[in-house]
PDB file of C-alpha atoms in Angstrom:
ATOM      1  CA  UNK B   1      -0.022   0.014   0.023  1.00  0.00           C
ATOM      2  CA  UNK B   2       2.596   2.539  -1.123  1.00  0.00           C
ATOM      3  CA  UNK B   3       1.453   3.667  -4.412  1.00  0.00           C
ATOM      4  CA  UNK B   4      -0.488   7.004  -5.199  1.00  0.00           C
ATOM      5  CA  UNK B   5      -4.016   7.286  -4.273  1.00  0.00           C
ATOM      6  CA  UNK B   6      -6.587   6.607  -6.968  1.00  0.00           C
ATOM      7  CA  UNK B   7      -8.162  10.012  -6.659  1.00  0.00           C
ATOM      8  CA  UNK B   8      -4.835  11.997  -7.358  1.00  0.00           C
ATOM      9  CA  UNK B   9      -4.418  12.957 -11.059  1.00  0.00           C
ATOM     10  CA  UNK B  10      -1.362  11.446 -12.842  1.00  0.00           C
ATOM     11  CA  UNK B  11       0.984  14.483 -13.226  1.00  0.00           C
ATOM     12  CA  UNK B  12       0.368  15.641  -9.639  1.00  0.00           C
ATOM     13  CA  UNK B  13       0.840  12.060  -8.182  1.00  0.00           C
ATOM     14  CA  UNK B  14       4.152  11.751 -10.060  1.00  0.00           C
ATOM     15  CA  UNK B  15       5.419  15.165  -8.715  1.00  0.00           C
ATOM     16  CA  UNK B  16       4.452  14.284  -5.202  1.00  0.00           C
ATOM     17  CA  UNK B  17       5.998  10.792  -5.519  1.00  0.00           C
ATOM     18  CA  UNK B  18       9.218  12.240  -6.688  1.00  0.00           C
ATOM     19  CA  UNK B  19       9.299  14.692  -3.669  1.00  0.00           C
ATOM     20  CA  UNK B  20       8.465  12.001  -1.248  1.00  0.00           C
ATOM     21  CA  UNK B  21      11.177   9.780  -2.516  1.00  0.00           C
ATOM     22  CA  UNK B  22      13.591  12.620  -2.042  1.00  0.00           C
ATOM     23  CA  UNK B  23      12.561  12.977   1.613  1.00  0.00           C
ATOM     24  CA  UNK B  24      12.530   9.273   2.245  1.00  0.00           C
ATOM     25  CA  UNK B  25      15.874   8.668   0.485  1.00  0.00           C
ATOM     26  CA  UNK B  26      14.535   5.651  -1.436  1.00  0.00           C
ATOM     27  CA  UNK B  27      11.778   4.842  -3.900  1.00  0.00           C
ATOM     28  CA  UNK B  28       8.235   4.353  -2.653  1.00  0.00           C
ATOM     29  CA  UNK B  29       8.171   1.024  -4.338  1.00  0.00           C
ATOM     30  CA  UNK B  30      10.914  -0.261  -2.062  1.00  0.00           C
ATOM     31  CA  UNK B  31       8.586  -0.156   1.023  1.00  0.00           C
ATOM     32  CA  UNK B  32       6.308  -3.009   1.939  1.00  0.00           C
ATOM     33  CA  UNK B  33       3.482  -2.875  -0.618  1.00  0.00           C
ATOM     34  CA  UNK B  34       1.173  -4.904   1.619  1.00  0.00           C
ATOM     35  CA  UNK B  35       1.689  -2.801   4.841  1.00  0.00           C
ATOM     36  CA  UNK B  36      -0.630  -0.214   6.307  1.00  0.00           C
ATOM     37  CA  UNK B  37       0.739   3.334   6.694  1.00  0.00           C
ATOM     38  CA  UNK B  38      -0.656   6.133   8.856  1.00  0.00           C
ATOM     39  CA  UNK B  39       0.131   9.729   9.885  1.00  0.00           C
ATOM     40  CA  UNK B  40      -0.276  10.541  13.705  1.00  0.00           C
ATOM     41  CA  UNK B  41      -0.441  13.994  14.916  1.00  0.00           C
ATOM     42  CA  UNK B  42       1.315  14.980  18.156  1.00  0.00           C
ATOM     43  CA  UNK B  43       2.916  17.830  20.124  1.00  0.00           C
ATOM     44  CA  UNK B  44       1.834  20.001  22.977  1.00  0.00           C
ATOM     45  CA  UNK B  45      -0.670  22.215  21.128  1.00  0.00           C
ATOM     46  CA  UNK B  46      -3.538  19.687  20.929  1.00  0.00           C
ATOM     47  CA  UNK B  47      -3.449  19.006  24.698  1.00  0.00           C
ATOM     48  CA  UNK B  48      -2.936  22.695  25.718  1.00  0.00           C
ATOM     49  CA  UNK B  49      -6.049  23.589  23.764  1.00  0.00           C
ATOM     50  CA  UNK B  50      -7.960  20.735  25.055  1.00  0.00           C
ATOM     51  CA  UNK B  51      -8.833  19.222  21.795  1.00  0.00           C
ATOM     52  CA  UNK B  52      -7.517  15.797  22.770  1.00  0.00           C
ATOM     53  CA  UNK B  53     -10.440  15.587  25.109  1.00  0.00           C
ATOM     54  CA  UNK B  54     -12.948  17.144  22.815  1.00  0.00           C
ATOM     55  CA  UNK B  55     -16.497  15.526  22.724  1.00  0.00           C
ATOM     56  CA  UNK B  56     -16.331  15.358  19.074  1.00  0.00           C
ATOM     57  CA  UNK B  57     -14.005  12.373  19.315  1.00  0.00           C
ATOM     58  CA  UNK B  58     -16.632  10.222  20.927  1.00  0.00           C
ATOM     59  CA  UNK B  59     -19.383  11.177  18.552  1.00  0.00           C
ATOM     60  CA  UNK B  60     -20.779   7.733  17.434  1.00  0.00           C
ATOM     61  CA  UNK B  61     -20.392   8.552  13.705  1.00  0.00           C
ATOM     62  CA  UNK B  62     -16.812   9.640  14.194  1.00  0.00           C
ATOM     63  CA  UNK B  63     -16.039   6.480  16.146  1.00  0.00           C
ATOM     64  CA  UNK B  64     -17.464   4.357  13.468  1.00  0.00           C
ATOM     65  CA  UNK B  65     -15.397   6.163  10.756  1.00  0.00           C
ATOM     66  CA  UNK B  66     -18.364   7.620   8.979  1.00  0.00           C
ATOM     67  CA  UNK B  67     -17.237  11.173   9.344  1.00  0.00           C
ATOM     68  CA  UNK B  68     -14.009  12.968  10.323  1.00  0.00           C
ATOM     69  CA  UNK B  69     -13.220  14.873  13.505  1.00  0.00           C
ATOM     70  CA  UNK B  70     -12.138  18.378  12.162  1.00  0.00           C
ATOM     71  CA  UNK B  71     -10.099  20.538  14.252  1.00  0.00           C
ATOM     72  CA  UNK B  72     -10.717  24.366  13.749  1.00  0.00           C
ATOM     73  CA  UNK B  73      -7.199  25.332  14.848  1.00  0.00           C
ATOM     74  CA  UNK B  74      -5.081  27.025  12.216  1.00  0.00           C
ATOM     75  CA  UNK B  75      -1.934  24.872  12.701  1.00  0.00           C
ATOM     76  CA  UNK B  76      -0.190  26.574   9.773  1.00  0.00           C
ATOM     77  CA  UNK B  77      -1.442  30.092  10.809  1.00  0.00           C
ATOM     78  CA  UNK B  78      -3.718  29.968   7.749  1.00  0.00           C
ATOM     79  CA  UNK B  79      -7.522  29.462   7.563  1.00  0.00           C
ATOM     80  CA  UNK B  80      -7.110  26.308   5.503  1.00  0.00           C
ATOM     81  CA  UNK B  81      -6.359  23.526   5.653  1.00  0.00           C
ATOM     82  CA  UNK B  82      -7.952  22.196   8.825  1.00  0.00           C
ATOM     83  CA  UNK B  83      -6.664  18.944  10.156  1.00  0.00           C
ATOM     84  CA  UNK B  84      -9.105  16.026   9.683  1.00  0.00           C
ATOM     85  CA  UNK B  85      -8.753  13.037  12.026  1.00  0.00           C
ATOM     86  CA  UNK B  86      -9.947   9.496  11.815  1.00  0.00           C
ATOM     87  CA  UNK B  87     -11.455   8.763  15.304  1.00  0.00           C
ATOM     88  CA  UNK B  88     -11.937   5.143  14.445  1.00  0.00           C
ATOM     89  CA  UNK B  89      -8.346   4.401  13.939  1.00  0.00           C
ATOM     90  CA  UNK B  90      -7.150   6.879  16.508  1.00  0.00           C
ATOM     91  CA  UNK B  91      -5.860   5.499  19.984  1.00  0.00           C
ATOM     92  CA  UNK B  92      -7.698   6.594  23.137  1.00  0.00           C
ATOM     93  CA  UNK B  93      -6.306   6.215  26.612  1.00  0.00           C
ATOM     94  CA  UNK B  94      -8.600   5.789  29.684  1.00  0.00           C
ATOM     95  CA  UNK B  95      -8.049   6.616  33.331  1.00  0.00           C
ATOM     96  CA  UNK B  96      -8.816   3.977  35.857  1.00  0.00           C
ATOM     97  CA  UNK B  97     -11.025   6.262  37.930  1.00  0.00           C
ATOM     98  CA  UNK B  98     -14.529   7.522  37.240  1.00  0.00           C
ATOM     99  CA  UNK B  99     -15.686   4.723  34.821  1.00  0.00           C
ATOM    100  CA  UNK B 100     -18.886   2.648  35.489  1.00  0.00           C
ATOM    101  CA  UNK B 101     -17.906  -0.825  36.681  1.00  0.00           C
ATOM    102  CA  UNK B 102     -19.660  -2.792  33.933  1.00  0.00           C
ATOM    103  CA  UNK B 103     -18.091  -0.568  31.232  1.00  0.00           C
ATOM    104  CA  UNK B 104     -14.729  -0.791  32.943  1.00  0.00           C
ATOM    105  CA  UNK B 105     -14.800  -4.594  32.631  1.00  0.00           C
ATOM    106  CA  UNK B 106     -15.757  -4.578  28.967  1.00  0.00           C
ATOM    107  CA  UNK B 107     -13.097  -1.812  28.282  1.00  0.00           C
ATOM    108  CA  UNK B 108     -10.414  -3.943  29.784  1.00  0.00           C
ATOM    109  CA  UNK B 109     -11.283  -6.776  27.553  1.00  0.00           C
ATOM    110  CA  UNK B 110     -11.297  -4.530  24.441  1.00  0.00           C
ATOM    111  CA  UNK B 111      -8.034  -2.708  24.985  1.00  0.00           C
ATOM    112  CA  UNK B 112      -5.097  -3.737  22.784  1.00  0.00           C
ATOM    113  CA  UNK B 113      -2.764  -2.607  25.548  1.00  0.00           C
ATOM    114  CA  UNK B 114      -3.022  -1.261  29.107  1.00  0.00           C
ATOM    115  CA  UNK B 115      -5.815   1.325  29.028  1.00  0.00           C
ATOM    116  CA  UNK B 116      -5.355   1.813  25.302  1.00  0.00           C
ATOM    117  CA  UNK B 117      -8.122   1.198  22.755  1.00  0.00           C
ATOM    118  CA  UNK B 118      -8.896   2.100  19.147  1.00  0.00           C
ATOM    119  CA  UNK B 119     -11.831   4.328  18.490  1.00  0.00           C
ATOM    120  CA  UNK B 120     -13.529   1.704  16.357  1.00  0.00           C
ATOM    121  CA  UNK B 121     -13.381  -0.720  19.159  1.00  0.00           C
ATOM    122  CA  UNK B 122     -14.658   1.856  21.552  1.00  0.00           C
ATOM    123  CA  UNK B 123     -17.802   2.621  19.522  1.00  0.00           C
ATOM    124  CA  UNK B 124     -19.721  -0.642  20.234  1.00  0.00           C
ATOM    125  CA  UNK B 125     -18.889  -0.434  23.957  1.00  0.00           C
ATOM    126  CA  UNK B 126     -20.449   2.975  24.204  1.00  0.00           C
ATOM    127  CA  UNK B 127     -23.500   1.774  22.366  1.00  0.00           C
ATOM    128  CA  UNK B 128     -23.810  -1.407  24.482  1.00  0.00           C
ATOM    129  CA  UNK B 129     -23.619   0.578  27.666  1.00  0.00           C
ATOM    130  CA  UNK B 130     -25.692   3.546  26.401  1.00  0.00           C
ATOM    131  CA  UNK B 131     -22.959   6.032  27.214  1.00  0.00           C
ATOM    132  CA  UNK B 132     -22.573   9.497  25.906  1.00  0.00           C
ATOM    133  CA  UNK B 133     -19.659  11.951  25.897  1.00  0.00           C
ATOM    134  CA  UNK B 134     -21.030  13.647  28.962  1.00  0.00           C
ATOM    135  CA  UNK B 135     -21.020  10.241  30.904  1.00  0.00           C
ATOM    136  CA  UNK B 136     -17.306   9.813  30.411  1.00  0.00           C
ATOM    137  CA  UNK B 137     -16.093  13.349  30.833  1.00  0.00           C
ATOM    138  CA  UNK B 138     -12.513  13.606  32.360  1.00  0.00           C
ATOM    139  CA  UNK B 139     -11.839   9.952  31.911  1.00  0.00           C
ATOM    140  CA  UNK B 140     -10.122   9.704  28.495  1.00  0.00           C
ATOM    141  CA  UNK B 141      -7.803  11.373  26.062  1.00  0.00           C
ATOM    142  CA  UNK B 142      -6.839  10.750  22.459  1.00  0.00           C
ATOM    143  CA  UNK B 143      -3.161  10.007  22.935  1.00  0.00           C
ATOM    144  CA  UNK B 144      -2.411   9.163  19.451  1.00  0.00           C
ATOM    145  CA  UNK B 145      -4.711  11.155  16.984  1.00  0.00           C
ATOM    146  CA  UNK B 146      -4.606   9.645  13.437  1.00  0.00           C
ATOM    147  CA  UNK B 147      -5.183  11.854  10.361  1.00  0.00           C
ATOM    148  CA  UNK B 148      -7.615  10.739   7.693  1.00  0.00           C
ATOM    149  CA  UNK B 149      -5.654   8.820   4.925  1.00  0.00           C
ATOM    150  CA  UNK B 150      -6.159   5.818   2.751  1.00  0.00           C
ATOM    151  CA  UNK B 151      -3.621   3.511   4.268  1.00  0.00           C
ATOM    152  CA  UNK B 152      -0.925   3.972   1.609  1.00  0.00           C
ATOM    153  CA  UNK B 153       2.513   5.408   2.311  1.00  0.00           C
ATOM    154  CA  UNK B 154       1.922   7.969  -0.395  1.00  0.00           C
ATOM    155  CA  UNK B 155      -1.185   9.316   1.169  1.00  0.00           C
ATOM    156  CA  UNK B 156       0.376   9.235   4.694  1.00  0.00           C
ATOM    157  CA  UNK B 157       3.218  11.381   3.392  1.00  0.00           C
ATOM    158  CA  UNK B 158       0.738  13.608   1.621  1.00  0.00           C
ATOM    159  CA  UNK B 159      -1.373  14.456   4.687  1.00  0.00           C
ATOM    160  CA  UNK B 160       1.741  14.796   6.891  1.00  0.00           C
ATOM    161  CA  UNK B 161       2.997  17.521   4.491  1.00  0.00           C
ATOM    162  CA  UNK B 162      -0.473  19.205   4.235  1.00  0.00           C
ATOM    163  CA  UNK B 163      -0.772  18.587   0.472  1.00  0.00           C
ATOM    164  CA  UNK B 164      -4.089  18.061  -1.313  1.00  0.00           C
ATOM    165  CA  UNK B 165      -5.233  16.284  -4.353  1.00  0.00           C
ATOM    166  CA  UNK B 166      -3.885  18.991  -6.758  1.00  0.00           C
ATOM    167  CA  UNK B 167      -1.487  21.842  -7.095  1.00  0.00           C
ATOM    168  CA  UNK B 168      -4.165  24.271  -6.004  1.00  0.00           C
ATOM    169  CA  UNK B 169      -3.579  22.887  -2.524  1.00  0.00           C
ATOM    170  CA  UNK B 170      -0.104  24.281  -2.254  1.00  0.00           C
ATOM    171  CA  UNK B 171       0.041  26.755   0.675  1.00  0.00           C
ATOM    172  CA  UNK B 172       1.731  30.104   0.698  1.00  0.00           C
ATOM    173  CA  UNK B 173       4.172  29.048   3.412  1.00  0.00           C
ATOM    174  CA  UNK B 174       7.300  30.974   3.805  1.00  0.00           C
ATOM    175  CA  UNK B 175      10.268  29.431   5.457  1.00  0.00           C
ATOM    176  CA  UNK B 176      13.789  28.639   4.462  1.00  0.00           C
ATOM    177  CA  UNK B 177      14.819  24.970   4.144  1.00  0.00           C
ATOM    178  CA  UNK B 178      17.793  23.781   6.028  1.00  0.00           C
ATOM    179  CA  UNK B 179      20.925  23.707   4.051  1.00  0.00           C
ATOM    180  CA  UNK B 180      20.967  19.950   3.622  1.00  0.00           C
ATOM    181  CA  UNK B 181      17.565  20.175   1.895  1.00  0.00           C
ATOM    182  CA  UNK B 182      17.797  23.267  -0.258  1.00  0.00           C
ATOM    183  CA  UNK B 183      19.485  21.771  -3.379  1.00  0.00           C
ATOM    184  CA  UNK B 184      17.298  18.766  -3.275  1.00  0.00           C
ATOM    185  CA  UNK B 185      13.982  20.580  -3.017  1.00  0.00           C
ATOM    186  CA  UNK B 186      15.108  23.320  -5.493  1.00  0.00           C
ATOM    187  CA  UNK B 187      14.749  20.875  -8.414  1.00  0.00           C
ATOM    188  CA  UNK B 188      11.055  20.128  -7.634  1.00  0.00           C
ATOM    189  CA  UNK B 189       8.224  21.151 -10.110  1.00  0.00           C
ATOM    190  CA  UNK B 190       6.189  23.172  -9.929  1.00  0.00           C
ATOM    191  CA  UNK B 191       8.469  25.574  -7.965  1.00  0.00           C
ATOM    192  CA  UNK B 192       5.620  26.213  -5.507  1.00  0.00           C
ATOM    193  CA  UNK B 193       5.951  22.574  -4.366  1.00  0.00           C
ATOM    194  CA  UNK B 194       9.568  23.375  -3.421  1.00  0.00           C
ATOM    195  CA  UNK B 195       8.484  26.374  -1.480  1.00  0.00           C
ATOM    196  CA  UNK B 196       5.756  24.460   0.280  1.00  0.00           C
ATOM    197  CA  UNK B 197       8.085  21.567   1.378  1.00  0.00           C
ATOM    198  CA  UNK B 198      10.773  23.884   2.395  1.00  0.00           C
ATOM    199  CA  UNK B 199       8.439  24.786   5.310  1.00  0.00           C
ATOM    200  CA  UNK B 200       8.640  21.132   6.378  1.00  0.00           C
ATOM    201  CA  UNK B 201      12.499  20.987   6.217  1.00  0.00           C
ATOM    202  CA  UNK B 202      13.739  23.910   8.225  1.00  0.00           C
ATOM    203  CA  UNK B 203      16.199  24.299  11.114  1.00  0.00           C
ATOM    204  CA  UNK B 204      13.269  24.679  13.509  1.00  0.00           C
ATOM    205  CA  UNK B 205      13.120  28.373  14.153  1.00  0.00           C
ATOM    206  CA  UNK B 206      10.253  28.590  11.789  1.00  0.00           C
ATOM    207  CA  UNK B 207       8.319  25.918  10.015  1.00  0.00           C
ATOM    208  CA  UNK B 208       8.881  22.251  10.931  1.00  0.00           C
ATOM    209  CA  UNK B 209      12.112  20.220  11.132  1.00  0.00           C
ATOM    210  CA  UNK B 210      12.258  17.045   9.159  1.00  0.00           C
ATOM    211  CA  UNK B 211      13.890  14.407  11.523  1.00  0.00           C
ATOM    212  CA  UNK B 212      13.596  11.404   9.240  1.00  0.00           C
ATOM    213  CA  UNK B 213      13.198   8.396  11.658  1.00  0.00           C
ATOM    214  CA  UNK B 214      14.157  10.335  14.792  1.00  0.00           C
ATOM    215  CA  UNK B 215      11.607  11.435  17.386  1.00  0.00           C
ATOM    216  CA  UNK B 216      12.153  13.616  20.372  1.00  0.00           C
ATOM    217  CA  UNK B 217       9.310  11.846  22.225  1.00  0.00           C
ATOM    218  CA  UNK B 218      10.839   8.432  21.795  1.00  0.00           C
ATOM    219  CA  UNK B 219       9.268   5.392  20.137  1.00  0.00           C
ATOM    220  CA  UNK B 220       5.663   5.724  18.767  1.00  0.00           C
ATOM    221  CA  UNK B 221       3.720   2.560  19.412  1.00  0.00           C
ATOM    222  CA  UNK B 222       6.825   0.491  18.851  1.00  0.00           C
ATOM    223  CA  UNK B 223       5.646  -2.062  21.436  1.00  0.00           C
ATOM    224  CA  UNK B 224       2.507  -2.613  19.098  1.00  0.00           C
ATOM    225  CA  UNK B 225       4.744  -3.297  16.019  1.00  0.00           C
ATOM    226  CA  UNK B 226       4.689   0.132  14.559  1.00  0.00           C
ATOM    227  CA  UNK B 227       7.822   1.466  12.739  1.00  0.00           C
ATOM    228  CA  UNK B 228       8.556   5.196  12.282  1.00  0.00           C
ATOM    229  CA  UNK B 229       9.023   6.077   8.654  1.00  0.00           C
ATOM    230  CA  UNK B 230       9.219   9.873   8.674  1.00  0.00           C
ATOM    231  CA  UNK B 231       8.722  12.615  11.372  1.00  0.00           C
ATOM    232  CA  UNK B 232       8.374  16.341  11.511  1.00  0.00           C
ATOM    233  CA  UNK B 233       8.450  18.453  14.674  1.00  0.00           C
ATOM    234  CA  UNK B 234       8.034  22.081  15.440  1.00  0.00           C
ATOM    235  CA  UNK B 235      11.037  23.529  17.236  1.00  0.00           C
ATOM    236  CA  UNK B 236       9.123  24.192  20.484  1.00  0.00           C
ATOM    237  CA  UNK B 237       7.426  20.848  20.546  1.00  0.00           C
ATOM    238  CA  UNK B 238       3.947  22.241  19.729  1.00  0.00           C
ATOM    239  CA  UNK B 239       3.237  20.307  16.579  1.00  0.00           C
ATOM    240  CA  UNK B 240       4.371  16.910  15.211  1.00  0.00           C
ATOM    241  CA  UNK B 241       3.529  14.780  12.231  1.00  0.00           C
ATOM    242  CA  UNK B 242       4.641  11.132  12.338  1.00  0.00           C
ATOM    243  CA  UNK B 243       4.308   8.756   9.512  1.00  0.00           C
ATOM    244  CA  UNK B 244       4.411   5.166  10.687  1.00  0.00           C
ATOM    245  CA  UNK B 245       4.214   1.716   9.105  1.00  0.00           C
ATOM    246  CA  UNK B 246       1.354   0.228  11.258  1.00  0.00           C
ATOM    247  CA  UNK B 247       2.115  -3.244  12.680  1.00  0.00           C
ATOM    248  CA  UNK B 248       0.849  -5.992  14.803  1.00  0.00           C
ATOM    249  CA  UNK B 249      -2.561  -6.076  16.076  1.00  0.00           C
ATOM    250  CA  UNK B 250      -3.218  -2.370  14.999  1.00  0.00           C
ATOM    251  CA  UNK B 251      -2.490  -3.360  11.359  1.00  0.00           C
ATOM    252  CA  UNK B 252      -4.949  -6.397  11.661  1.00  0.00           C
ATOM    253  CA  UNK B 253      -7.579  -4.241  13.082  1.00  0.00           C
ATOM    254  CA  UNK B 254      -7.067  -1.677  10.382  1.00  0.00           C
ATOM    255  CA  UNK B 255      -7.344  -4.407   7.733  1.00  0.00           C
ATOM    256  CA  UNK B 256     -10.515  -5.819   9.241  1.00  0.00           C
ATOM    257  CA  UNK B 257     -12.112  -2.360   8.821  1.00  0.00           C
ATOM    258  CA  UNK B 258     -11.042  -2.048   5.234  1.00  0.00           C
ATOM    259  CA  UNK B 259     -14.598  -2.565   4.146  1.00  0.00           C
ATOM    260  CA  UNK B 260     -15.882   0.262   6.389  1.00  0.00           C
ATOM    261  CA  UNK B 261     -15.967   3.642   4.555  1.00  0.00           C
ATOM    262  CA  UNK B 262     -13.157   5.879   5.805  1.00  0.00           C
ATOM    263  CA  UNK B 263     -14.319   9.331   6.831  1.00  0.00           C
ATOM    264  CA  UNK B 264     -14.634  11.627   3.992  1.00  0.00           C
ATOM    265  CA  UNK B 265     -13.623  15.376   3.874  1.00  0.00           C
ATOM    266  CA  UNK B 266     -15.904  18.266   4.117  1.00  0.00           C
ATOM    267  CA  UNK B 267     -18.029  17.143   7.027  1.00  0.00           C
ATOM    268  CA  UNK B 268     -16.926  19.046  10.069  1.00  0.00           C
ATOM    269  CA  UNK B 269     -17.740  17.679  13.467  1.00  0.00           C
ATOM    270  CA  UNK B 270     -17.073  19.700  16.754  1.00  0.00           C
TER     271      UNK B 270
END
């Protein structure tokens, strides 16, 4: 699952594929074609603003993957694009206190690790126990929010770098790329793509730093078989985009939901 998404036009997908291969240092085709890839959002900002505990995450339609969770925070200091999350494939963490005993027992059985559960597995539990967001206030957080993508490495890289389905999605971002990336990015076409991606390859005083497979917060779900493929961080730790190859139980759960329609864009839920 590393090829371009079907809804990306040919010339644009070729331009993006070339750019992603520069960043990854190897062809997209050299990655496991049968693997599932995802982009997780992190950093301090989402917690400082309280969005990791927003009731939109436990909306039944969002947990089923029928609609995205849209954050109306201008991460790039622009009105668009807004980040769209897949609650069904995001990871929730529950506290031990404050939960109804019957729900607590079912939750423990459904968790893939201690106190960690996928949103898609949480949905039937809430329905079974007739629980709403107000019933669980203060007992959970989304510790690993996952952005909406189609499971391919191409699409995970695309959403991590805030690129849309055509050149019109290029953002008027202004930041100078770190010296090691300037020459490589300068050859990209259209030139606006080079400018856009320069914002994602800075020294960290502005824009985002591209850390390849390094991460200041340590391993990301490595105990669950996930492998970090690419990582971007803001210099003050406020924002992070991490592309991972999903492994183990999480990958099996992901594949089991392959027939469930992924949340589509344009249906905000707050």
